[in-house]
Short mmCIF file of C-alpha atoms in Angstrom, two decimals:
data_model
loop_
_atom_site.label_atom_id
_atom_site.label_comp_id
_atom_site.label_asym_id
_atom_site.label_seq_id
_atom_site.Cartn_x
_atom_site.Cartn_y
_atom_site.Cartn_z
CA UNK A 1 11.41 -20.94 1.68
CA UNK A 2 14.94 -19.94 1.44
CA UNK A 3 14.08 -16.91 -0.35
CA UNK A 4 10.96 -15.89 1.47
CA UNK A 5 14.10 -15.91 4.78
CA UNK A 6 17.07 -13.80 2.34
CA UNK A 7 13.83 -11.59 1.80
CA UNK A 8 13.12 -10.84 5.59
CA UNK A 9 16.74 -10.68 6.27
CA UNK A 10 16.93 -7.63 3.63
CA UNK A 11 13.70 -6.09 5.00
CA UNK A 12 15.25 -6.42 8.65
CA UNK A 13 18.14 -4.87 8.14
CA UNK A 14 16.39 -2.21 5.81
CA UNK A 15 14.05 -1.55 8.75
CA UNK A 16 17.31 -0.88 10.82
CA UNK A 17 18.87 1.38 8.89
CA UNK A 18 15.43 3.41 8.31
CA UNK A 19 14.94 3.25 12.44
CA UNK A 20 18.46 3.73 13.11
CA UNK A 21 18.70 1.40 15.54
CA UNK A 22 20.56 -1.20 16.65
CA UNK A 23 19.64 -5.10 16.25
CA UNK A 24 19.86 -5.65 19.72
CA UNK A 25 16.86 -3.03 20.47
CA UNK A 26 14.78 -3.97 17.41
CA UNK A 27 14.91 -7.60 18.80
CA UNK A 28 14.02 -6.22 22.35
CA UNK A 29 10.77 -4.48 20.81
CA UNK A 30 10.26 -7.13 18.79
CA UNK A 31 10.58 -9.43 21.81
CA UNK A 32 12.43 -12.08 20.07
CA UNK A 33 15.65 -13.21 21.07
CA UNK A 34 18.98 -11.15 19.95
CA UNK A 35 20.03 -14.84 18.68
CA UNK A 36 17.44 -15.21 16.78
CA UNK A 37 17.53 -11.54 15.26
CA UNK A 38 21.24 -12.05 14.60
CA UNK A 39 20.56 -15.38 12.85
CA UNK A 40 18.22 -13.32 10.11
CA UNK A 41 19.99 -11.19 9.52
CA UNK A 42 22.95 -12.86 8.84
CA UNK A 43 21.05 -15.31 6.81
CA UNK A 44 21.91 -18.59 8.73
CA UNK A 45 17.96 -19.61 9.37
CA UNK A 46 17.16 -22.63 7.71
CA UNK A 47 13.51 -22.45 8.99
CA UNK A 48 11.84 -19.98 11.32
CA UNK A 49 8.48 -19.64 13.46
CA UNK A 50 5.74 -18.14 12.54
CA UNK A 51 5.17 -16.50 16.07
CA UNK A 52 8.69 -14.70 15.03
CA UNK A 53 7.12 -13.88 11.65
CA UNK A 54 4.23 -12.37 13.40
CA UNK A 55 6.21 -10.59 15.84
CA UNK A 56 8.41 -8.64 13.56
CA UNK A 57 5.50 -7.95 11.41
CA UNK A 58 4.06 -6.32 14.44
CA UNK A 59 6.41 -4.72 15.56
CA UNK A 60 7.82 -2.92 12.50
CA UNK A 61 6.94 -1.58 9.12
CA UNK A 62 7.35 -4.94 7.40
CA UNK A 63 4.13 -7.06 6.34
CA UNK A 64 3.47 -10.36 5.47
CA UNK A 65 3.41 -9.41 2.03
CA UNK A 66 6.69 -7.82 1.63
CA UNK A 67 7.84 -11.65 2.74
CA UNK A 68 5.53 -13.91 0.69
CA UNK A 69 3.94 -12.20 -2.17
CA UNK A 70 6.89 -11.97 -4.29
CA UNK A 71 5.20 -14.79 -6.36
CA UNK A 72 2.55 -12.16 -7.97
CA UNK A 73 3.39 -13.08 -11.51
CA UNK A 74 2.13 -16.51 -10.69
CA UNK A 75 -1.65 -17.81 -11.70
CA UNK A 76 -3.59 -19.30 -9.00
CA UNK A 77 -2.54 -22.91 -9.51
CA UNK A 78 1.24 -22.14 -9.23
CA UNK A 79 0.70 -20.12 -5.73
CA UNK A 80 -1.30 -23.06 -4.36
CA UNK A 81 1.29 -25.93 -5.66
CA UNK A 82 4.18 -23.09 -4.54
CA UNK A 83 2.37 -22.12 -0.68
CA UNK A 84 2.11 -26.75 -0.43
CA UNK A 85 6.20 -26.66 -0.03
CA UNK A 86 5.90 -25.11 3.12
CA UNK A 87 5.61 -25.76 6.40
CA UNK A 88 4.22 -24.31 9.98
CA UNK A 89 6.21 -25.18 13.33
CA UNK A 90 4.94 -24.05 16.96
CA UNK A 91 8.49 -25.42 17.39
CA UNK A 92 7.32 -28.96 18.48
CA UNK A 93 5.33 -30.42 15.64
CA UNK A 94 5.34 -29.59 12.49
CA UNK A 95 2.73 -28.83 9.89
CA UNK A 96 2.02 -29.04 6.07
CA UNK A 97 0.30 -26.20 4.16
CA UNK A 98 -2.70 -28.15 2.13
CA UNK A 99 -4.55 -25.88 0.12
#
């Protein structure tokens, strides 16, 4: 998961630079906290929600793929054992990916 988070830290502040904006608005249209933006970016989230997944995504030219589909070399197999190491929050409970 750590690298699926360095990846959407580089895409963030790629997205930046190509919007020329600051982090504080992109979080603002994003409508995720400047904390939270900040802690992408500098690459300090250990974990993240999929709600802020979803909003970025949204809100911006990134896609779900840029994050996660890095993996394309891998046969079916290896993405299913790969996507069962990760886990979904709603930042109360957490769940396992079973595939």
């Amino acid at each position: 998961m750590m690298e699926e988070l360095n990846r959407l830290s580089e895409l963030v502040l790629k997205e930046l630079g190509e919007r020329n904006c600051s982090g504080v608005f992109f979080a603002d249209i994003c409508d995720i906290s400047r904390n939270e933006l900040n802690a992408i970016v500098n690459k300090k989230k250990k974990d993240i929600k999929l709600s802020t997944i979803k909003k970025i995504c949204e809100n911006s030219s990134i896609t779900y793929a840029d994050i996660f589909d890095a993996h394309s070399e891998m046969d079916n197999k290896q993405k299913d054992d790969f996507m069962t190491g990760f886990v979904i929050t709603n930042g109360k409970k957490t769940y396992k990916i079973k595939i």
